[in-house]
Amino acid sequence: MALPACAVRAFEPPRQPERGAPARTTCPRRHSRVEAELAASRPGSVAASVRADPPRGVSHGFHSRPLLDKPRKASSSLAGAACAPLFALLSRGRRRRMHVLRRRWDLGSLCRVLLTRGLAALGHSLKHVLGAIFSKIFGPLASVGNMDEKSNKLLLALVMLFLFAVIVLQYVCPGTECQLLRLQAFSSPVRDPYRSEDESSARFVPRYNFTRGDLLRKVDFDIKGDDLIVFLHIQKTGGTTFGRHLVRNIQLEQPCECRVGQKKCTCHRPGKRETWLFSRFSTGWSCGLHADWTELTSCVPSVVDGKRDARLRPSRWRIFQILDAASKDKRGSPNTNAGANSPSSTKTRNTSKSGKNFHYITILRDPVSRYLSEWRHVQRGATWKASLHVCDGRPPTSEELPSCYTGDDWSGCPLKEFMDCPYNLANNRQVRMLSDLTLVGCYNLSVMPEKQRNKVLLESAKSNLKHMAFFGLTEFQRKTQYLFEKTFNMNFISPFTQYNTTRASSVEINEEIQKRIEGLNFLDMELYSYAKDLFLQRYQFMRQKEHQEARRKRQEQRKFLKGRLLQTHFQSQGQGQSQNPNQNQSQNPNPNANQNLTQNLTQNLMQNLTQSSRQKENQESLKQNSGKEQNGNTSNGTNDYIGSVEKWR
């Protein structure tokens, strides 16, 4: 059986192109066109009637002709029409699979060709651009002497490396912040870590006059003894963050033990099973949820004097019993005048009967931001129903302290409704929690007129805040850390972080609402202004004192080094004179003059050393008697600071 002509042709070896035929070009379309024109131009050729093959990589369907790696010689039209492709003899499924494989190979080869040619074109254009740049930049150098090929390659590599670094930098940090930070790091000196966090000027104009005792806060805190830090936590002032710093971020001989999943930590004294910290994260709400000044000053001494473990929270009935006993003791004391219960008598209230010293601390915040933050917290369902509000041994009645809502909570409350409630404890909360409520009849508003009541509460809160061992401001985290470390001589492990974006900052209010919030919290506004002035003056006073101590230490070191140098110089001269006595006598006819000079220098050196030692002894005695000298103005640093305050005014 004879095979068709197409089958015979498929099994034949590939034929070479005819002599005189043009070389194959890279473009298949151009090659087909040239070949067809050449075949048609020959006399007696039948190539004109042959159907032109499609270009490489293009097929007409499943029964299309196979693509050959080399161009085929033009054949007869009758043979081409009578014959089918070789793979047409196969089954249909086989032909389909072969065609899919061929199409994939054609697409892959096409993509590779396009990618290769695109990269070649990009490299060619880049070469021209870099050549133009080099010709402009290194033109004068080329006139002196032509650069060899190695130098050109090196410059090209450097430029490519620079471009790659720029691309990577833009990918990592697309904005301009990174570039600005790098420029500031190279241009500007090291910034002060205690610069004002609100970007205000470091030098401010004081409004209040404070004595040295008000500005100097140096607590000789004995963690191994009987001293106790009591943290008064006001709602939405950043007290939770500061409370965590106290139990997790302080360098101690015996750090607090904090377990995963538990809020409270065990903060024991070294070698004892007693706590040195009375706060939410160490002892829990032992005196009630968010106990205020009135509750803490009555509850904490009673708890400590009763020798109850501060880690165990007493029952609600036991808290009432403790506060009732404390109020009876206070009413039954011989000092029943107003001065005994006034805030100025905090020294007598900061100690217990057993001799323990209580150091009260707290954190304040801007009243408008704190008010908005509390409103957002109430919207989420917070009620603080567990707060006792015990004053004078009893909680307030429902008539004295009505509720602003009727349901279980006040969730979803709008801001207007929150501001319209006249019994809302969020109004002037900081003044109420820092003042002595027994001076105004607790929560009974009928004891005295409202204007007089507000004045007494504000003065009481100012006095208690001023006599506290320490207080900080939420808007000045780094300064708060600095003053706490200088006050208690306790260092934190990591620095505080200033968070300027809070829930309160996300609330957008107009000027009218802001003025109304300020009017509802007018006592807090005045207290915060007073606290901010006192806080910044304390900070500047402590910084100035620190600079003066550092300057004094440098001067003492310089004197000591000068004395050592003079001593070694005189010793070397004395050794030289003892080795060559005859030569020294011949060169120096008057040896007594050198001896007198050395004696005078040694006497001056001894006088300087004795003066420095006396100064150290005087400073130690001043530190020991600091409590007696707080009312005086004997410190040069204090006088300089008070003088500067007067100049600023």
XYZ file of C-alpha atoms in Angstrom:
649
model
C 0.000 0.000 0.000
C 1.497 3.285 -1.056
C 1.705 6.099 1.470
C 0.504 9.584 0.610
C 3.006 12.089 -0.605
C 2.743 14.185 2.572
C 3.620 11.169 4.706
C 6.605 10.365 2.546
C 7.710 13.983 2.789
C 7.376 13.994 6.550
C 9.726 11.020 6.919
C 12.297 12.514 4.575
C 15.216 14.486 6.005
C 14.788 18.258 5.898
C 15.710 19.781 2.599
C 18.164 22.606 2.197
C 16.924 25.841 0.674
C 17.558 26.374 -3.017
C 20.666 28.063 -4.194
C 20.071 31.719 -4.586
C 17.284 31.837 -2.047
C 17.608 34.630 0.526
C 18.782 33.849 4.033
C 16.107 33.382 6.633
C 15.298 36.492 8.573
C 14.259 36.802 12.179
C 10.759 37.826 11.211
C 8.640 34.894 9.907
C 6.203 37.173 8.142
C 8.981 38.885 6.215
C 10.560 35.544 5.333
C 7.284 34.145 3.905
C 6.743 37.267 1.841
C 10.236 37.294 0.349
C 10.138 33.580 -0.396
C 6.751 33.856 -2.134
C 7.918 36.801 -4.256
C 11.089 34.945 -5.256
C 9.184 31.784 -6.203
C 6.635 33.739 -8.218
C 9.362 35.533 -10.161
C 10.806 32.250 -11.534
C 9.553 31.190 -14.995
C 7.411 28.040 -15.035
C 7.049 27.914 -11.250
C 3.798 26.853 -9.643
C 4.609 28.429 -6.249
C 2.242 31.276 -6.966
C -0.664 28.932 -6.607
C 0.583 27.493 -3.317
C -1.202 28.710 -0.226
C 1.140 30.766 1.950
C 1.842 29.174 5.301
C 0.937 31.152 8.405
C 3.748 32.703 10.421
C 5.477 30.788 13.168
C 3.564 30.582 16.384
C 0.129 31.088 14.751
C -2.225 28.129 14.155
C -5.643 27.771 12.521
C -7.070 25.068 14.742
C -6.636 21.461 15.649
C -6.028 20.398 12.039
C -3.482 23.053 11.225
C -0.166 22.139 9.701
C 2.819 21.496 11.968
C 5.429 24.234 12.352
C 8.858 23.363 11.112
C 12.137 24.671 12.408
C 13.350 25.305 8.845
C 11.471 26.745 5.874
C 10.091 24.109 3.553
C 10.529 24.159 -0.131
C 7.495 25.165 -2.092
C 5.609 22.123 -3.394
C 2.780 21.463 -5.742
C -0.639 22.822 -4.835
C -2.248 19.528 -5.754
C -0.007 17.565 -3.406
C -0.679 20.034 -0.607
C -4.409 19.876 -1.138
C -4.540 16.099 -1.326
C -2.411 15.434 1.685
C -3.271 15.919 5.343
C -0.802 16.473 8.212
C 0.916 13.471 9.656
C -0.639 13.807 13.109
C -4.095 13.906 11.464
C -3.790 10.106 11.235
C -3.764 9.906 15.046
C -6.778 9.822 17.305
C -8.636 13.019 18.088
C -7.756 13.079 21.806
C -4.098 12.530 20.986
C -4.143 15.321 18.440
C -5.766 17.683 20.985
C -3.146 16.995 23.634
C -0.319 17.487 21.138
C -1.859 20.738 19.956
C -2.216 22.071 23.530
C 1.420 21.255 24.244
C 2.501 22.964 21.032
C 0.431 26.076 21.860
C 1.953 26.286 25.331
C 5.423 25.989 23.881
C 4.666 28.699 21.334
C 3.357 31.108 24.027
C 6.332 30.442 26.308
C 8.813 31.006 23.518
C 7.006 34.182 22.528
C 7.137 35.507 26.103
C 10.812 34.671 26.380
C 11.573 36.424 23.119
C 9.608 39.511 24.152
C 11.283 39.640 27.552
C 14.745 39.217 26.096
C 14.227 41.877 23.468
C 12.660 44.249 25.999
C 15.587 43.906 28.368
C 18.011 44.372 25.504
C 16.231 47.548 24.428
C 16.176 48.835 28.017
C 19.860 48.146 28.432
C 20.613 49.834 25.143
C 18.682 52.962 26.092
C 20.245 52.990 29.566
C 23.661 52.712 27.998
C 22.991 55.763 25.832
C 21.648 57.746 28.819
C 24.608 56.867 31.042
C 26.967 57.637 28.189
C 25.454 61.079 27.832
C 25.692 61.640 31.598
C 29.318 60.510 31.716
C 30.180 62.677 28.752
C 28.818 65.740 30.552
C 30.204 64.947 33.989
C 33.575 63.488 33.066
C 34.112 65.573 29.947
C 36.984 67.637 31.432
C 38.636 64.487 32.702
C 38.369 62.881 29.289
C 40.192 65.841 27.770
C 43.128 65.253 30.098
C 43.335 61.562 29.368
C 40.934 59.014 28.013
C 39.572 56.691 30.664
C 40.221 53.037 30.095
C 37.550 50.395 29.925
C 38.029 49.239 33.536
C 37.377 52.683 34.974
C 34.246 52.974 32.847
C 32.985 49.675 34.151
C 33.753 50.704 37.723
C 31.874 53.970 37.370
C 28.978 52.152 35.773
C 28.889 49.691 38.654
C 28.916 52.513 41.206
C 26.095 54.348 39.477
C 24.035 51.187 39.240
C 24.643 50.484 42.931
C 23.523 53.997 43.844
C 20.361 53.675 41.762
C 19.627 50.310 43.370
C 20.047 51.805 46.858
C 17.688 54.668 45.993
C 15.066 52.225 44.697
C 15.338 50.077 47.817
C 15.059 53.152 50.078
C 11.965 54.343 48.260
C 10.444 50.886 48.577
C 11.170 50.617 52.302
C 10.243 54.213 53.189
C 8.186 55.792 50.382
C 7.447 59.014 52.272
C 9.709 61.895 53.203
C 9.763 61.203 56.919
C 12.765 58.866 56.772
C 14.767 61.335 54.696
C 13.919 64.171 57.065
C 14.892 62.078 60.081
C 18.227 61.200 58.496
C 18.923 64.809 57.648
C 18.115 65.875 61.199
C 20.381 63.147 62.570
C 23.289 64.475 60.509
C 22.612 68.185 60.928
C 21.113 68.764 64.384
C 22.721 67.830 67.709
C 21.316 65.305 70.156
C 17.939 66.455 71.431
C 17.127 66.746 75.074
C 15.205 63.584 76.067
C 13.114 65.669 78.497
C 12.006 68.272 75.964
C 8.399 69.300 76.333
C 6.204 66.643 74.745
C 3.578 69.118 73.561
C 6.223 70.974 71.467
C 5.790 74.127 73.523
C 8.659 76.357 74.562
C 10.913 74.964 77.281
C 10.983 78.308 79.148
C 7.579 79.289 80.455
C 6.288 82.204 82.522
C 5.234 81.050 86.029
C 1.936 82.265 87.423
C 2.318 81.156 91.049
C 5.001 81.749 93.664
C 6.195 78.579 95.395
C 8.709 78.190 98.178
C 11.756 75.942 98.158
C 9.885 73.326 100.142
C 7.142 73.250 97.499
C 9.575 72.861 94.614
C 12.060 70.459 96.173
C 10.618 66.956 96.369
C 13.135 64.475 97.744
C 11.590 61.522 99.573
C 13.949 59.272 101.489
C 11.913 56.221 100.567
C 12.996 53.173 102.563
C 11.642 50.151 100.731
C 13.102 47.820 103.367
C 11.481 49.749 106.209
C 7.899 50.902 106.767
C 7.397 53.369 103.893
C 4.392 52.811 101.654
C 3.501 54.404 98.301
C -0.260 54.966 97.927
C -1.476 55.568 94.367
C -4.681 57.608 94.047
C -6.090 56.509 90.695
C -8.439 59.026 89.039
C -10.515 57.689 86.144
C -9.282 58.285 82.571
C -6.064 60.085 83.481
C -3.621 57.442 82.274
C -3.396 55.903 85.732
C -3.602 52.356 84.383
C -0.474 52.858 82.294
C 1.392 54.486 85.173
C 0.241 51.745 87.558
C 1.696 49.100 85.243
C 4.976 51.019 85.172
C 5.120 50.836 88.964
C 4.855 47.040 89.085
C 6.610 46.036 85.848
C 9.094 48.739 84.907
C 11.069 49.652 88.054
C 14.584 48.477 88.859
C 14.340 46.876 92.291
C 16.382 44.495 94.377
C 13.321 42.262 94.536
C 11.064 43.016 91.532
C 7.330 42.504 91.644
C 6.136 39.044 90.672
C 3.583 39.327 87.868
C 1.946 36.184 86.511
C 0.482 35.838 83.052
C -3.273 36.315 82.993
C -3.446 38.062 86.379
C -3.821 41.817 86.846
C -2.389 41.977 90.351
C 1.304 41.532 91.078
C 3.054 40.659 94.333
C 5.328 43.540 95.377
C 7.091 42.498 98.599
C 9.861 44.263 100.442
C 13.303 42.601 100.231
C 13.345 39.822 102.804
C 9.776 40.475 104.021
C 6.268 39.461 103.112
C 4.948 43.019 103.219
C 4.021 45.199 100.296
C 5.621 48.578 99.627
C 2.968 49.675 97.088
C -0.750 50.284 97.664
C -2.319 50.412 94.204
C -4.734 48.669 91.907
C -2.091 46.331 90.440
C -0.525 45.357 93.773
C -3.257 45.249 96.425
C -6.372 45.590 94.269
C -9.219 47.915 95.199
C -8.671 47.375 98.927
C -10.459 50.618 99.856
C -13.100 50.485 97.131
C -13.183 51.022 93.395
C -11.315 54.245 92.520
C -11.186 55.430 96.111
C -10.690 59.194 96.445
C -8.577 61.206 98.883
C -11.212 61.108 101.620
C -11.533 57.328 101.435
C -7.824 56.543 101.132
C -6.676 58.742 104.000
C -9.227 57.029 106.261
C -8.916 53.475 104.970
C -5.193 52.926 104.345
C -3.950 53.747 107.888
C -6.683 51.583 109.408
C -5.802 48.656 107.163
C -2.094 48.956 107.969
C -2.601 49.503 111.703
C -4.919 46.490 111.837
C -2.005 44.336 110.561
C -4.090 42.949 107.724
C -2.305 41.729 104.650
C -2.751 44.398 101.985
C -2.796 41.779 99.270
C -6.173 40.480 100.476
C -9.107 42.680 99.593
C -11.413 43.113 102.595
C -15.113 42.665 102.227
C -17.465 45.552 101.509
C -18.867 45.425 105.036
C -15.342 45.428 106.474
C -14.451 48.555 104.478
C -17.482 50.363 105.939
C -16.443 49.237 109.404
C -12.891 50.496 108.928
C -13.991 53.867 107.557
C -16.609 54.276 110.290
C -14.021 53.619 112.993
C -11.628 56.080 111.415
C -14.291 58.782 111.238
C -15.227 58.208 114.902
C -11.587 58.502 115.934
C -11.303 61.732 114.005
C -14.479 63.170 115.515
C -13.484 62.046 119.001
C -10.014 63.582 118.853
C -9.376 66.687 120.974
C -8.477 68.753 117.903
C -11.976 69.391 116.623
C -11.273 72.773 115.079
C -11.245 73.384 111.383
C -7.472 73.510 111.203
C -7.095 69.924 112.394
C -9.065 68.592 109.446
C -7.752 71.095 106.946
C -5.599 69.956 104.069
C -2.580 71.758 105.483
C -2.320 69.162 108.223
C -1.291 66.408 105.821
C 1.898 65.624 107.720
C -0.121 64.242 110.599
C -2.305 62.215 108.244
C 0.616 60.733 106.251
C 1.687 58.586 109.184
C -0.100 55.790 110.999
C -0.129 54.851 114.639
C 2.473 52.140 114.010
C 4.883 54.680 112.539
C 4.445 53.809 108.859
C 4.953 56.618 106.368
C 2.434 56.967 103.538
C 3.535 58.734 100.362
C 0.517 59.620 98.210
C 0.946 59.976 94.446
C -1.493 60.593 91.574
C -1.737 61.488 87.878
C -3.734 64.408 86.415
C -4.935 65.104 82.881
C -6.313 67.941 80.807
C -9.977 68.287 81.915
C -11.505 68.446 78.425
C -9.631 65.381 77.185
C -10.387 63.488 80.381
C -14.109 64.364 80.183
C -14.393 63.174 76.578
C -12.484 60.010 77.374
C -14.844 59.224 80.263
C -17.859 59.841 78.034
C -16.508 57.371 75.468
C -15.869 54.874 78.266
C -19.408 55.247 79.568
C -20.705 54.745 76.030
C -19.005 51.333 76.016
C -20.860 50.310 79.194
C -18.709 51.483 82.118
C -20.662 52.471 85.241
C -18.276 52.199 88.256
C -21.241 51.035 90.347
C -18.852 49.300 92.731
C -17.456 52.653 93.922
C -18.314 53.188 97.588
C -18.069 56.999 97.865
C -17.756 56.592 101.620
C -17.443 59.863 103.471
C -17.609 60.400 107.216
C -18.200 56.693 107.738
C -21.217 56.250 105.431
C -22.031 56.159 101.706
C -24.244 58.857 100.151
C -27.985 58.343 99.931
C -29.930 58.209 96.668
C -31.212 61.739 97.345
C -27.683 63.066 97.876
C -26.247 61.310 94.816
C -28.975 60.486 92.229
C -28.267 58.373 89.170
C -28.163 59.775 85.654
C -29.611 56.654 84.000
C -32.330 54.126 84.775
C -31.096 50.898 83.170
C -28.157 48.688 83.951
C -25.694 51.044 82.281
C -25.490 54.185 80.192
C -24.160 52.585 77.018
C -24.762 54.466 73.781
C -25.273 57.746 75.621
C -24.907 60.807 73.338
C -22.624 63.627 74.399
C -25.474 66.108 74.868
C -27.275 63.800 77.295
C -24.025 63.143 79.122
C -23.500 66.877 79.615
C -27.098 67.629 80.549
C -27.135 65.410 83.667
C -26.608 67.720 86.708
C -25.577 64.806 88.965
C -22.873 63.514 86.654
C -19.747 62.749 88.723
C -17.606 63.332 85.645
C -18.032 67.074 86.220
C -15.021 68.362 88.201
C -14.031 64.797 89.051
C -10.369 65.608 89.692
C -11.160 68.313 92.247
C -13.695 66.118 94.012
C -11.332 63.140 94.234
C -8.376 65.204 95.511
C -10.226 67.305 98.108
C -11.305 66.498 101.640
C -15.075 66.077 101.332
C -15.591 66.175 105.096
C -14.904 69.927 104.989
C -18.100 70.546 102.955
C -20.416 67.971 104.490
C -19.561 65.159 102.043
C -22.293 64.836 99.392
C -24.886 66.892 101.248
C -25.261 70.026 99.138
C -27.421 71.827 101.728
C -24.599 72.327 104.256
C -23.221 75.490 102.655
C -23.837 77.641 99.583
C -22.587 76.355 96.270
C -20.088 79.173 95.727
C -18.496 78.669 99.128
C -18.501 74.899 98.638
C -16.664 75.176 95.319
C -14.071 77.495 96.839
C -13.385 75.163 99.771
C -13.132 72.118 97.503
C -10.710 73.849 95.125
C -8.428 75.104 97.900
C -8.472 71.687 99.548
C -7.550 69.956 96.280
C -4.711 72.428 95.617
C -3.289 72.004 99.092
C -3.471 68.202 98.991
C -1.865 68.135 95.579
C 0.946 70.445 96.667
C 1.727 68.391 99.779
C 1.643 65.070 97.967
C 4.956 63.279 97.593
C 4.570 63.233 93.809
C 2.088 63.901 91.039
C 2.464 63.658 87.285
C 0.696 64.903 84.181
C -0.501 62.687 81.346
C 0.588 65.246 78.755
C 4.224 65.123 79.999
C 5.222 61.465 80.237
C 9.011 61.883 80.146
C 8.965 64.697 82.701
C 6.694 62.588 84.901
C 9.234 59.772 84.743
C 12.103 62.147 85.529
C 10.427 63.707 88.576
C 9.377 60.330 89.978
C 12.927 58.998 89.657
C 14.390 62.074 91.341
C 11.746 62.092 94.086
C 11.944 58.458 95.173
C 15.462 57.628 93.913
C 13.996 54.721 91.924
C 14.805 54.284 88.233
C 12.596 52.843 85.525
C 13.878 50.216 83.126
C 12.459 51.629 79.895
C 11.405 55.225 79.172
C 7.783 56.311 79.130
C 6.002 56.726 75.808
C 3.953 59.782 74.938
C 0.696 58.772 73.218
C -0.776 61.808 71.495
C -3.523 59.847 69.713
C -6.194 58.653 72.149
C -9.925 58.030 72.069
C -10.531 61.564 73.265
C -8.393 63.031 70.474
C -10.492 61.173 67.880
C -13.656 62.995 69.038
C -14.288 66.067 66.906
C -16.108 68.849 68.759
C -16.773 72.434 67.822
C -15.827 75.482 69.828
C -19.252 75.779 71.446
C -19.169 72.257 72.889
C -15.606 72.737 74.087
C -16.570 75.902 75.952
C -19.495 74.118 77.541
C -17.244 71.256 78.698
C -14.829 73.794 80.154
C -17.735 75.465 81.953
C -18.899 72.161 83.426
C -15.339 71.472 84.624
C -14.324 74.985 85.645
C -12.871 73.764 88.954
C -10.818 71.118 87.183
C -9.600 73.712 84.684
C -8.270 75.925 87.475
C -6.760 72.971 89.331
C -5.006 71.721 86.194
C -3.565 75.169 85.503
C -2.225 75.276 89.058
C -0.866 71.720 88.821
C 0.814 72.337 85.461
C 2.548 75.462 86.752
C 3.793 73.654 89.862
C 4.828 70.606 87.839
C 6.914 72.558 85.324
C 8.519 74.696 88.028
C 9.514 71.555 89.915
C 10.953 70.086 86.751
C 13.036 73.174 85.955
C 14.169 73.460 89.559
C 15.312 69.820 89.635
C 17.071 70.158 86.288
C 18.871 73.316 87.388
C 19.915 71.643 90.604
C 21.179 68.634 88.665
C 23.261 70.880 86.378
C 24.765 72.671 89.371
C 25.735 69.407 91.030
C 27.330 68.169 87.815
C 29.275 71.466 87.492
C 30.467 71.204 91.090
C 31.651 67.640 90.554
C 33.591 68.667 87.461
C 35.277 71.480 89.370
C 36.269 69.119 92.176
C 37.679 66.661 89.671
C 39.714 69.405 88.019
C 41.108 70.509 91.373
C 41.984 66.959 92.258
C 43.758 66.405 88.934
C 45.690 69.662 89.276
C 46.817 68.616 92.739
C 47.950 65.239 91.489
C 49.897 66.844 88.656
C 51.604 69.309 90.992
C 52.437 66.541 93.439
C 54.032 64.361 90.766
C 55.950 67.368 89.400
C 57.378 68.255 92.818
C 58.258 64.648 93.497
C 60.173 64.397 90.232
C 62.023 67.657 91.010
C 62.898 66.417 94.486
C 64.276 63.170 93.114
C 66.381 65.073 90.548
C 67.822 67.362 93.229
C 68.714 64.426 95.494
C 70.534 62.647 92.626
C 72.541 65.704 91.482
C 73.030 67.978 94.504
C 76.293 69.564 93.273
C 74.891 70.312 89.830
C 71.753 71.858 91.299
C 73.819 74.080 93.594
C 75.959 75.309 90.742
C 72.955 76.015 88.499
C 70.767 77.506 91.211
C 72.695 79.722 93.589
C 69.553 80.364 95.678
C 67.916 76.973 96.467
C 65.776 78.393 99.263
C 63.606 80.220 96.684
C 62.481 76.952 95.040
C 61.810 75.413 98.428
C 59.648 78.357 99.460
C 57.741 78.133 96.172
C 57.035 74.445 96.602
C 55.984 74.968 100.199
C 53.520 77.689 99.175
C 52.053 75.519 96.415
C 51.649 72.535 98.705
C 50.001 74.702 101.345
C 47.525 76.061 98.786
C 46.833 72.535 97.584
C 46.166 71.323 101.117
C 43.876 74.265 101.775
C 41.849 73.483 98.633
C 41.562 69.834 99.612
C 40.431 70.696 103.144
C 37.878 73.163 101.788
C 36.481 70.555 99.412
C 36.256 68.013 102.235
C 34.467 70.557 104.438
C 32.027 71.300 101.651
C 31.252 67.604 101.323
C 30.689 67.321 105.075
C 28.414 70.355 105.026
C 26.432 68.896 102.148
C 26.006 65.609 103.989
C 24.795 67.442 107.069
C 22.405 69.462 104.913
C 20.998 66.253 103.447
C 20.508 64.829 106.915
C 18.764 67.981 108.119
C 16.832 68.656 104.936
C 13.523 68.489 106.781
C 14.569 71.338 109.059
C 15.902 73.493 106.249
C 12.982 73.233 103.856
C 11.517 76.494 105.125
C 14.778 78.414 104.534
C 16.395 79.691 101.368
C 20.020 78.751 102.010
C 20.638 76.935 98.735
C 22.362 78.922 96.004
C 20.488 76.940 93.352
C 17.184 77.805 94.962
C 18.032 81.488 95.166
C 19.107 81.489 91.532
C 15.906 79.752 90.499
C 13.647 82.059 92.521
C 15.541 85.023 91.054
C 15.021 83.709 87.562
C 11.314 83.245 88.320
C 11.092 86.878 89.351
C 12.838 87.890 86.124
C 10.397 85.826 84.039
C 7.452 87.472 85.762
